Amino acid sequence: MAGLEALIFDVDGTLADTERDGHRPAFNAAFADAGLDWSWSVPLYGELLSVTGGKERIREFLRRHKPEFIPEGSSDELIRQLHRRKTEHYVAMMRGGGIPLRPGVLRLLREARDAGVRLAIATTTTPENVSALLAAAPEPGLMDWFDVVAAGDVVPHKKPAPDIFELALAELGLPASACVAIEDSDNGVRSALGAGLEALVVTVSSYTSGQDFTGASLVVDTLGEPGQPAAAMAGDLRGHACVDLALLRALHREAFPGA
Ligand code: XBP
Ligand code: MG
């Protein structure tokens, strides 16, 4: 009966609401740098988010919206170049203090760390983006709080495939039954559940509120802060004002009664 041993966090939409005002403008800046007149509006980007991964998203945009486009060289090379430039823009934006952590994130990370509950990341995004986001947070050395950062192209299949959560579990050396996962999207929920992470909290983000989170233990608007309580959209906060460690332990016990 080891109980809850680790929290595994998604990044985009979960630690920070990065998609609309972080990734999207970074893609657009990369397109402009390359002399392309493509511009991803807020609604178009919402549609493209059904495909996880930046390179995969550009490829899908070409397939769906620019079938007539013929690149000068290979489309793989163009996508690689655009994505490299996009990452540079995104990292620069984060270094400039780009996007803050969402309410309750730092509170929960501190609480877990103080209690000896380990921290991990399982994300589709490029590792440099994770470092840049965490380096800009108002907690020096935050990146080092995470025992495991599983990110980007290190697995063959991105979310909704379970690979990235499976990798995080393998690197933690823990079974899914020792962990709680925290996500913001339907693709993330499918990925976590596919890896056996049935103790699963969803914090909906700007693009994900209408999505299907079947299988999640709890769906909330934010993790909540003192004076800024979380609101449950599905599941039960059990009288807690915030998603705190006591609540996560209760959800974990319910998902894995024998663990
Ligand atoms: C995040 C993503 C990422 C980012 C862009 O999904 O899909 O692709 O949009 O990152 P999740 P890169 O939160 O489910 O992990 O451009 O670095 O791929
Ligand atoms: Mg996400």
PDB file of C-alpha atoms and ligand atoms in Angstrom:
ATOM      1  CA  MET A   1       0.000   0.000   0.000  1.00  0.00           C
ATOM      2  CA  ALA A   2       2.420   2.691  -1.185  1.00  0.00           C
ATOM      3  CA  GLY A   3      -0.470   5.017  -2.136  1.00  0.00           C
ATOM      4  CA  LEU A   4       0.069   8.047  -4.316  1.00  0.00           C
ATOM      5  CA  GLU A   5       3.727   8.415  -5.305  1.00  0.00           C
ATOM      6  CA  ALA A   6       3.798  10.811  -8.272  1.00  0.00           C
ATOM      7  CA  LEU A   7       1.853  13.432 -10.198  1.00  0.00           C
ATOM      8  CA  ILE A   8       2.282  13.468 -13.981  1.00  0.00           C
ATOM      9  CA  PHE A   9       1.454  16.791 -15.638  1.00  0.00           C
ATOM     10  CA  ASP A  10       0.685  17.671 -19.216  1.00  0.00           C
ATOM     11  CA  VAL A  11       2.172  21.071 -20.179  1.00  0.00           C
ATOM     12  CA  ASP A  12       0.237  22.936 -22.888  1.00  0.00           C
ATOM     13  CA  GLY A  13      -3.137  23.964 -21.517  1.00  0.00           C
ATOM     14  CA  THR A  14      -2.407  22.365 -18.135  1.00  0.00           C
ATOM     15  CA  LEU A  15       0.621  24.094 -16.617  1.00  0.00           C
ATOM     16  CA  ALA A  16      -0.090  27.207 -18.704  1.00  0.00           C
ATOM     17  CA  ASP A  17      -2.672  28.224 -21.304  1.00  0.00           C
ATOM     18  CA  THR A  18      -0.067  28.336 -24.050  1.00  0.00           C
ATOM     19  CA  GLU A  19      -1.866  27.385 -27.243  1.00  0.00           C
ATOM     20  CA  ARG A  20      -3.817  30.492 -28.315  1.00  0.00           C
ATOM     21  CA  ASP A  21      -1.338  33.220 -27.351  1.00  0.00           C
ATOM     22  CA  GLY A  22       1.926  31.246 -27.320  1.00  0.00           C
ATOM     23  CA  HIS A  23       2.156  28.456 -29.880  1.00  0.00           C
ATOM     24  CA  ARG A  24      -0.301  29.984 -32.380  1.00  0.00           C
ATOM     25  CA  PRO A  25       1.495  33.342 -32.785  1.00  0.00           C
ATOM     26  CA  ALA A  26       4.852  31.520 -32.844  1.00  0.00           C
ATOM     27  CA  PHE A  27       3.658  29.434 -35.816  1.00  0.00           C
ATOM     28  CA  ASN A  28       2.401  32.596 -37.538  1.00  0.00           C
ATOM     29  CA  ALA A  29       5.722  34.389 -36.963  1.00  0.00           C
ATOM     30  CA  ALA A  30       7.577  31.426 -38.493  1.00  0.00           C
ATOM     31  CA  PHE A  31       5.293  31.476 -41.533  1.00  0.00           C
ATOM     32  CA  ALA A  32       5.907  35.218 -41.973  1.00  0.00           C
ATOM     33  CA  ASP A  33       9.694  34.754 -41.645  1.00  0.00           C
ATOM     34  CA  ALA A  34       9.530  32.210 -44.463  1.00  0.00           C
ATOM     35  CA  GLY A  35       7.598  34.645 -46.656  1.00  0.00           C
ATOM     36  CA  LEU A  36       4.431  32.555 -46.498  1.00  0.00           C
ATOM     37  CA  ASP A  37       1.099  34.381 -46.273  1.00  0.00           C
ATOM     38  CA  TRP A  38      -0.412  31.725 -43.992  1.00  0.00           C
ATOM     39  CA  SER A  39      -1.982  32.963 -40.799  1.00  0.00           C
ATOM     40  CA  TRP A  40      -3.675  30.737 -38.226  1.00  0.00           C
ATOM     41  CA  SER A  41      -6.652  32.535 -36.708  1.00  0.00           C
ATOM     42  CA  VAL A  42      -7.911  31.642 -33.225  1.00  0.00           C
ATOM     43  CA  PRO A  43     -10.774  29.448 -34.601  1.00  0.00           C
ATOM     44  CA  LEU A  44      -8.622  27.796 -37.281  1.00  0.00           C
ATOM     45  CA  TYR A  45      -5.977  26.943 -34.683  1.00  0.00           C
ATOM     46  CA  GLY A  46      -8.702  25.414 -32.504  1.00  0.00           C
ATOM     47  CA  GLU A  47      -9.591  23.137 -35.391  1.00  0.00           C
ATOM     48  CA  LEU A  48      -5.945  22.230 -36.033  1.00  0.00           C
ATOM     49  CA  LEU A  49      -5.409  21.329 -32.364  1.00  0.00           C
ATOM     50  CA  SER A  50      -7.141  18.013 -33.034  1.00  0.00           C
ATOM     51  CA  VAL A  51      -3.684  17.033 -34.313  1.00  0.00           C
ATOM     52  CA  THR A  52      -1.048  17.076 -31.551  1.00  0.00           C
ATOM     53  CA  GLY A  53       2.535  18.068 -32.281  1.00  0.00           C
ATOM     54  CA  GLY A  54       3.633  21.175 -34.150  1.00  0.00           C
ATOM     55  CA  LYS A  55       5.182  19.479 -37.184  1.00  0.00           C
ATOM     56  CA  GLU A  56       2.215  17.147 -37.484  1.00  0.00           C
ATOM     57  CA  ARG A  57      -0.111  20.186 -37.207  1.00  0.00           C
ATOM     58  CA  ILE A  58       1.622  22.027 -40.088  1.00  0.00           C
ATOM     59  CA  ARG A  59       1.409  18.888 -42.220  1.00  0.00           C
ATOM     60  CA  GLU A  60      -2.305  18.560 -41.474  1.00  0.00           C
ATOM     61  CA  PHE A  61      -2.874  22.247 -42.292  1.00  0.00           C
ATOM     62  CA  LEU A  62      -1.282  21.723 -45.706  1.00  0.00           C
ATOM     63  CA  ARG A  63      -3.393  18.638 -46.313  1.00  0.00           C
ATOM     64  CA  ARG A  64      -6.669  20.251 -45.258  1.00  0.00           C
ATOM     65  CA  HIS A  65      -6.242  23.884 -46.272  1.00  0.00           C
ATOM     66  CA  LYS A  66      -3.459  24.196 -48.875  1.00  0.00           C
ATOM     67  CA  PRO A  67      -3.759  21.107 -51.071  1.00  0.00           C
ATOM     68  CA  GLU A  68      -2.559  23.170 -54.056  1.00  0.00           C
ATOM     69  CA  PHE A  69       0.670  24.297 -52.301  1.00  0.00           C
ATOM     70  CA  ILE A  70       3.878  22.946 -53.828  1.00  0.00           C
ATOM     71  CA  PRO A  71       7.040  23.603 -51.774  1.00  0.00           C
ATOM     72  CA  GLU A  72      10.322  24.431 -53.506  1.00  0.00           C
ATOM     73  CA  GLY A  73      12.121  21.484 -51.915  1.00  0.00           C
ATOM     74  CA  SER A  74      10.663  18.600 -49.951  1.00  0.00           C
ATOM     75  CA  SER A  75       7.671  19.286 -47.738  1.00  0.00           C
ATOM     76  CA  ASP A  76       9.349  17.370 -44.880  1.00  0.00           C
ATOM     77  CA  GLU A  77      12.285  19.796 -44.979  1.00  0.00           C
ATOM     78  CA  LEU A  78      10.026  22.849 -45.165  1.00  0.00           C
ATOM     79  CA  ILE A  79       8.014  21.598 -42.173  1.00  0.00           C
ATOM     80  CA  ARG A  80      11.205  20.937 -40.206  1.00  0.00           C
ATOM     81  CA  GLN A  81      12.525  24.442 -40.947  1.00  0.00           C
ATOM     82  CA  LEU A  82       9.242  26.152 -40.129  1.00  0.00           C
ATOM     83  CA  HIS A  83       8.979  24.210 -36.897  1.00  0.00           C
ATOM     84  CA  ARG A  84      12.549  25.014 -35.855  1.00  0.00           C
ATOM     85  CA  ARG A  85      11.855  28.714 -36.396  1.00  0.00           C
ATOM     86  CA  LYS A  86       8.521  28.404 -34.556  1.00  0.00           C
ATOM     87  CA  THR A  87      10.322  26.928 -31.546  1.00  0.00           C
ATOM     88  CA  GLU A  88      12.766  29.882 -31.573  1.00  0.00           C
ATOM     89  CA  HIS A  89       9.877  32.345 -31.545  1.00  0.00           C
ATOM     90  CA  TYR A  90       8.071  30.423 -28.799  1.00  0.00           C
ATOM     91  CA  VAL A  91      11.140  30.193 -26.570  1.00  0.00           C
ATOM     92  CA  ALA A  92      11.844  33.915 -27.051  1.00  0.00           C
ATOM     93  CA  MET A  93       8.255  34.700 -26.113  1.00  0.00           C
ATOM     94  CA  MET A  94       8.520  32.619 -22.933  1.00  0.00           C
ATOM     95  CA  ARG A  95      11.864  34.236 -22.021  1.00  0.00           C
ATOM     96  CA  GLY A  96      10.109  37.574 -22.319  1.00  0.00           C
ATOM     97  CA  GLY A  97       7.684  36.394 -19.610  1.00  0.00           C
ATOM     98  CA  GLY A  98       5.169  35.194 -22.221  1.00  0.00           C
ATOM     99  CA  ILE A  99       2.520  33.048 -20.535  1.00  0.00           C
ATOM    100  CA  PRO A 100       2.038  32.656 -16.765  1.00  0.00           C
ATOM    101  CA  LEU A 101       1.419  29.346 -15.034  1.00  0.00           C
ATOM    102  CA  ARG A 102      -2.296  28.674 -14.520  1.00  0.00           C
ATOM    103  CA  PRO A 103      -3.945  29.309 -11.126  1.00  0.00           C
ATOM    104  CA  GLY A 104      -3.117  26.658  -8.581  1.00  0.00           C
ATOM    105  CA  VAL A 105      -0.264  25.061 -10.522  1.00  0.00           C
ATOM    106  CA  LEU A 106       2.597  26.369  -8.392  1.00  0.00           C
ATOM    107  CA  ARG A 107       0.563  25.821  -5.213  1.00  0.00           C
ATOM    108  CA  LEU A 108      -0.002  22.144  -6.072  1.00  0.00           C
ATOM    109  CA  LEU A 109       3.592  21.597  -7.235  1.00  0.00           C
ATOM    110  CA  ARG A 110       4.864  23.054  -3.936  1.00  0.00           C
ATOM    111  CA  GLU A 111       2.456  20.953  -1.890  1.00  0.00           C
ATOM    112  CA  ALA A 112       3.460  17.748  -3.687  1.00  0.00           C
ATOM    113  CA  ARG A 113       7.165  18.492  -3.416  1.00  0.00           C
ATOM    114  CA  ASP A 114       6.885  19.280   0.298  1.00  0.00           C
ATOM    115  CA  ALA A 115       5.025  15.983   0.841  1.00  0.00           C
ATOM    116  CA  GLY A 116       7.607  13.920  -1.086  1.00  0.00           C
ATOM    117  CA  VAL A 117       5.208  13.145  -3.942  1.00  0.00           C
ATOM    118  CA  ARG A 118       7.335  13.022  -7.093  1.00  0.00           C
ATOM    119  CA  LEU A 119       6.671  15.210 -10.139  1.00  0.00           C
ATOM    120  CA  ALA A 120       6.804  14.305 -13.820  1.00  0.00           C
ATOM    121  CA  ILE A 121       5.844  15.754 -17.186  1.00  0.00           C
ATOM    122  CA  ALA A 122       4.302  13.957 -20.171  1.00  0.00           C
ATOM    123  CA  THR A 123       3.825  16.310 -23.103  1.00  0.00           C
ATOM    124  CA  THR A 124       3.731  16.463 -26.865  1.00  0.00           C
ATOM    125  CA  THR A 125       5.582  19.743 -26.993  1.00  0.00           C
ATOM    126  CA  THR A 126       9.294  20.216 -27.780  1.00  0.00           C
ATOM    127  CA  PRO A 127      11.543  19.922 -24.662  1.00  0.00           C
ATOM    128  CA  GLU A 128      12.992  23.446 -25.135  1.00  0.00           C
ATOM    129  CA  ASN A 129       9.460  24.839 -24.832  1.00  0.00           C
ATOM    130  CA  VAL A 130       9.018  23.157 -21.452  1.00  0.00           C
ATOM    131  CA  SER A 131      12.344  24.498 -20.121  1.00  0.00           C
ATOM    132  CA  ALA A 132      11.549  28.017 -21.347  1.00  0.00           C
ATOM    133  CA  LEU A 133       8.078  28.010 -19.777  1.00  0.00           C
ATOM    134  CA  LEU A 134       9.327  26.727 -16.415  1.00  0.00           C
ATOM    135  CA  ALA A 135      12.387  29.015 -16.409  1.00  0.00           C
ATOM    136  CA  ALA A 136      10.063  32.028 -16.684  1.00  0.00           C
ATOM    137  CA  ALA A 137       7.961  30.928 -13.681  1.00  0.00           C
ATOM    138  CA  PRO A 138       8.264  32.850 -10.400  1.00  0.00           C
ATOM    139  CA  GLU A 139      10.057  29.929  -8.718  1.00  0.00           C
ATOM    140  CA  PRO A 140      13.779  29.612  -9.480  1.00  0.00           C
ATOM    141  CA  GLY A 141      14.884  26.108 -10.463  1.00  0.00           C
ATOM    142  CA  LEU A 142      11.327  24.854 -11.019  1.00  0.00           C
ATOM    143  CA  MET A 143      12.461  22.560 -13.844  1.00  0.00           C
ATOM    144  CA  ASP A 144      14.612  20.641 -11.354  1.00  0.00           C
ATOM    145  CA  TRP A 145      11.556  19.775  -9.286  1.00  0.00           C
ATOM    146  CA  PHE A 146      10.550  17.305 -12.004  1.00  0.00           C
ATOM    147  CA  ASP A 147      12.187  13.873 -11.777  1.00  0.00           C
ATOM    148  CA  VAL A 148      11.067  13.066 -15.311  1.00  0.00           C
ATOM    149  CA  VAL A 149      10.380  15.248 -18.348  1.00  0.00           C
ATOM    150  CA  ALA A 150       8.999  13.141 -21.193  1.00  0.00           C
ATOM    151  CA  ALA A 151       8.486  15.515 -24.119  1.00  0.00           C
ATOM    152  CA  GLY A 152       8.157  15.777 -27.884  1.00  0.00           C
ATOM    153  CA  ASP A 153       9.578  13.415 -30.481  1.00  0.00           C
ATOM    154  CA  VAL A 154      11.058  10.881 -28.022  1.00  0.00           C
ATOM    155  CA  VAL A 155       8.182   8.444 -28.625  1.00  0.00           C
ATOM    156  CA  PRO A 156       6.948   7.011 -31.919  1.00  0.00           C
ATOM    157  CA  HIS A 157       3.333   8.118 -31.483  1.00  0.00           C
ATOM    158  CA  LYS A 158       2.147  11.377 -29.919  1.00  0.00           C
ATOM    159  CA  LYS A 159      -1.071  11.830 -27.898  1.00  0.00           C
ATOM    160  CA  PRO A 160      -3.769  10.460 -28.080  1.00  0.00           C
ATOM    161  CA  ALA A 161      -1.473   7.391 -28.199  1.00  0.00           C
ATOM    162  CA  PRO A 162      -0.392   6.342 -24.687  1.00  0.00           C
ATOM    163  CA  ASP A 163       3.348   6.316 -25.517  1.00  0.00           C
ATOM    164  CA  ILE A 164       4.421   9.535 -23.757  1.00  0.00           C
ATOM    165  CA  PHE A 165       2.657   8.647 -20.478  1.00  0.00           C
ATOM    166  CA  GLU A 166       4.073   5.115 -20.711  1.00  0.00           C
ATOM    167  CA  LEU A 167       7.544   6.612 -21.122  1.00  0.00           C
ATOM    168  CA  ALA A 168       7.037   8.915 -18.113  1.00  0.00           C
ATOM    169  CA  LEU A 169       5.925   5.918 -16.006  1.00  0.00           C
ATOM    170  CA  ALA A 170       8.892   3.842 -17.164  1.00  0.00           C
ATOM    171  CA  GLU A 171      11.295   6.679 -16.314  1.00  0.00           C
ATOM    172  CA  LEU A 172       9.652   7.155 -12.913  1.00  0.00           C
ATOM    173  CA  GLY A 173       9.888   3.398 -12.379  1.00  0.00           C
ATOM    174  CA  LEU A 174       6.278   3.382 -11.183  1.00  0.00           C
ATOM    175  CA  PRO A 175       3.078   1.627 -12.237  1.00  0.00           C
ATOM    176  CA  ALA A 176       0.115   3.737 -13.373  1.00  0.00           C
ATOM    177  CA  SER A 177      -1.633   2.734 -10.135  1.00  0.00           C
ATOM    178  CA  ALA A 178       0.870   4.821  -8.119  1.00  0.00           C
ATOM    179  CA  CYS A 179       0.180   8.048 -10.004  1.00  0.00           C
ATOM    180  CA  VAL A 180      -2.325  10.789 -10.735  1.00  0.00           C
ATOM    181  CA  ALA A 181      -2.266  12.460 -14.168  1.00  0.00           C
ATOM    182  CA  ILE A 182      -3.344  16.049 -14.827  1.00  0.00           C
ATOM    183  CA  GLU A 183      -4.452  16.980 -18.335  1.00  0.00           C
ATOM    184  CA  ASP A 184      -6.500  19.579 -20.212  1.00  0.00           C
ATOM    185  CA  SER A 185      -7.594  17.941 -23.486  1.00  0.00           C
ATOM    186  CA  ASP A 186      -9.516  15.000 -24.904  1.00  0.00           C
ATOM    187  CA  ASN A 187      -6.377  13.776 -26.677  1.00  0.00           C
ATOM    188  CA  GLY A 188      -4.504  13.941 -23.374  1.00  0.00           C
ATOM    189  CA  VAL A 189      -7.259  12.045 -21.548  1.00  0.00           C
ATOM    190  CA  ARG A 190      -7.176   9.268 -24.137  1.00  0.00           C
ATOM    191  CA  SER A 191      -3.400   9.102 -23.891  1.00  0.00           C
ATOM    192  CA  ALA A 192      -3.376   8.940 -20.068  1.00  0.00           C
ATOM    193  CA  LEU A 193      -6.187   6.382 -19.887  1.00  0.00           C
ATOM    194  CA  GLY A 194      -4.443   4.311 -22.555  1.00  0.00           C
ATOM    195  CA  ALA A 195      -1.418   4.152 -20.252  1.00  0.00           C
ATOM    196  CA  GLY A 196      -3.630   2.960 -17.383  1.00  0.00           C
ATOM    197  CA  LEU A 197      -3.709   6.321 -15.555  1.00  0.00           C
ATOM    198  CA  GLU A 198      -7.256   6.063 -14.294  1.00  0.00           C
ATOM    199  CA  ALA A 199      -6.719   8.608 -11.514  1.00  0.00           C
ATOM    200  CA  LEU A 200      -7.002  11.559 -13.855  1.00  0.00           C
ATOM    201  CA  VAL A 201      -7.915  15.216 -13.321  1.00  0.00           C
ATOM    202  CA  VAL A 202      -8.775  17.547 -16.203  1.00  0.00           C
ATOM    203  CA  THR A 203      -8.357  21.333 -15.929  1.00  0.00           C
ATOM    204  CA  VAL A 204     -10.117  22.660 -19.013  1.00  0.00           C
ATOM    205  CA  SER A 205      -8.236  25.325 -20.978  1.00  0.00           C
ATOM    206  CA  SER A 206      -9.225  27.971 -23.502  1.00  0.00           C
ATOM    207  CA  TYR A 207      -9.680  25.519 -26.378  1.00  0.00           C
ATOM    208  CA  THR A 208     -10.889  22.394 -24.574  1.00  0.00           C
ATOM    209  CA  SER A 209     -14.035  23.195 -22.558  1.00  0.00           C
ATOM    210  CA  GLY A 210     -16.488  21.435 -24.900  1.00  0.00           C
ATOM    211  CA  GLN A 211     -14.454  18.239 -25.263  1.00  0.00           C
ATOM    212  CA  ASP A 212     -15.283  14.696 -24.158  1.00  0.00           C
ATOM    213  CA  PHE A 213     -13.421  13.775 -20.957  1.00  0.00           C
ATOM    214  CA  THR A 214     -15.125  10.437 -20.346  1.00  0.00           C
ATOM    215  CA  GLY A 215     -13.057   8.383 -17.932  1.00  0.00           C
ATOM    216  CA  ALA A 216     -11.584  11.339 -16.000  1.00  0.00           C
ATOM    217  CA  SER A 217     -12.025  11.281 -12.199  1.00  0.00           C
ATOM    218  CA  LEU A 218     -12.674  15.028 -12.019  1.00  0.00           C
ATOM    219  CA  VAL A 219     -13.054  17.901 -14.484  1.00  0.00           C
ATOM    220  CA  VAL A 220     -12.466  21.437 -13.140  1.00  0.00           C
ATOM    221  CA  ASP A 221     -12.109  24.940 -14.559  1.00  0.00           C
ATOM    222  CA  THR A 222      -8.780  25.475 -12.766  1.00  0.00           C
ATOM    223  CA  LEU A 223      -6.860  23.821  -9.945  1.00  0.00           C
ATOM    224  CA  GLY A 224      -7.943  26.756  -7.781  1.00  0.00           C
ATOM    225  CA  GLU A 225      -6.132  29.068  -5.380  1.00  0.00           C
ATOM    226  CA  PRO A 226      -7.115  30.266  -1.923  1.00  0.00           C
ATOM    227  CA  GLY A 227      -9.714  32.957  -2.615  1.00  0.00           C
ATOM    228  CA  GLN A 228     -10.144  31.698  -6.182  1.00  0.00           C
ATOM    229  CA  PRO A 229     -11.813  28.283  -5.741  1.00  0.00           C
ATOM    230  CA  ALA A 230     -11.939  25.562  -8.383  1.00  0.00           C
ATOM    231  CA  ALA A 231     -15.334  24.734  -9.907  1.00  0.00           C
ATOM    232  CA  ALA A 232     -16.164  21.136 -10.840  1.00  0.00           C
ATOM    233  CA  MET A 233     -17.699  20.497 -14.271  1.00  0.00           C
ATOM    234  CA  ALA A 234     -17.787  16.728 -13.753  1.00  0.00           C
ATOM    235  CA  GLY A 235     -16.998  14.711 -10.649  1.00  0.00           C
ATOM    236  CA  ASP A 236     -16.931  15.975  -7.083  1.00  0.00           C
ATOM    237  CA  LEU A 237     -14.537  18.325  -5.277  1.00  0.00           C
ATOM    238  CA  ARG A 238     -15.665  16.688  -1.972  1.00  0.00           C
ATOM    239  CA  GLY A 239     -15.819  20.014  -0.176  1.00  0.00           C
ATOM    240  CA  HIS A 240     -12.274  21.045  -1.173  1.00  0.00           C
ATOM    241  CA  ALA A 241     -11.952  24.618  -2.450  1.00  0.00           C
ATOM    242  CA  CYS A 242      -8.898  23.702  -4.520  1.00  0.00           C
ATOM    243  CA  VAL A 243      -7.485  20.622  -6.159  1.00  0.00           C
ATOM    244  CA  ASP A 244      -5.013  19.869  -3.374  1.00  0.00           C
ATOM    245  CA  LEU A 245      -3.016  16.808  -2.420  1.00  0.00           C
ATOM    246  CA  ALA A 246      -5.660  15.504   0.016  1.00  0.00           C
ATOM    247  CA  LEU A 247      -8.244  15.541  -2.789  1.00  0.00           C
ATOM    248  CA  LEU A 248      -5.835  13.876  -5.228  1.00  0.00           C
ATOM    249  CA  ARG A 249      -5.102  11.159  -2.648  1.00  0.00           C
ATOM    250  CA  ALA A 250      -8.860  10.549  -2.276  1.00  0.00           C
ATOM    251  CA  LEU A 251      -9.379  10.363  -6.062  1.00  0.00           C
ATOM    252  CA  HIS A 252      -6.374   8.076  -6.347  1.00  0.00           C
ATOM    253  CA  ARG A 253      -7.702   5.704  -3.641  1.00  0.00           C
ATOM    254  CA  GLU A 254     -11.035   5.564  -5.425  1.00  0.00           C
ATOM    255  CA  ALA A 255      -9.451   4.755  -8.812  1.00  0.00           C
ATOM    256  CA  PHE A 256      -7.005   2.228  -7.369  1.00  0.00           C
ATOM    257  CA  PRO A 257      -8.555   0.837  -4.166  1.00  0.00           C
ATOM    258  CA  GLY A 258      -5.823  -1.776  -3.743  1.00  0.00           C
ATOM    259  CA  ALA A 259      -2.837   0.496  -4.423  1.00  0.00           C
TER     260      ALA A 259
HETATM  261  C1  XBP B   1       0.419  20.049 -27.050  1.00  0.00           C
HETATM  262  C2  XBP B   1       0.681  20.106 -28.474  1.00  0.00           C
HETATM  263  C3  XBP B   1       1.881  20.750 -28.975  1.00  0.00           C
HETATM  264  C4  XBP B   1       1.942  22.209 -29.062  1.00  0.00           C
HETATM  265  C5  XBP B   1       3.117  22.622 -29.928  1.00  0.00           C
HETATM  266  O1  XBP B   1      -0.393  18.927 -26.742  1.00  0.00           O
HETATM  267  O2  XBP B   1      -0.050  19.571 -29.266  1.00  0.00           O
HETATM  268  O3  XBP B   1       2.015  20.308 -30.262  1.00  0.00           O
HETATM  269  O4  XBP B   1       0.739  22.688 -29.637  1.00  0.00           O
HETATM  270  O5  XBP B   1       4.298  22.048 -29.564  1.00  0.00           O
HETATM  271  P1  XBP B   1      -0.445  18.341 -25.285  1.00  0.00           P
HETATM  272  P2  XBP B   1       5.438  21.746 -30.669  1.00  0.00           P
HETATM  273  O6  XBP B   1      -0.755  19.478 -24.357  1.00  0.00           O
HETATM  274  O7  XBP B   1      -1.608  17.387 -25.339  1.00  0.00           O
HETATM  275  O8  XBP B   1       0.852  17.644 -24.987  1.00  0.00           O
HETATM  276  O9  XBP B   1       5.271  22.736 -31.776  1.00  0.00           O
HETATM  277  O10 XBP B   1       6.731  21.913 -29.932  1.00  0.00           O
HETATM  278  O11 XBP B   1       5.238  20.337 -31.170  1.00  0.00           O
HETATM  279 MG    MG B   2      -2.500  19.855 -23.167  1.00  0.00          MG
END
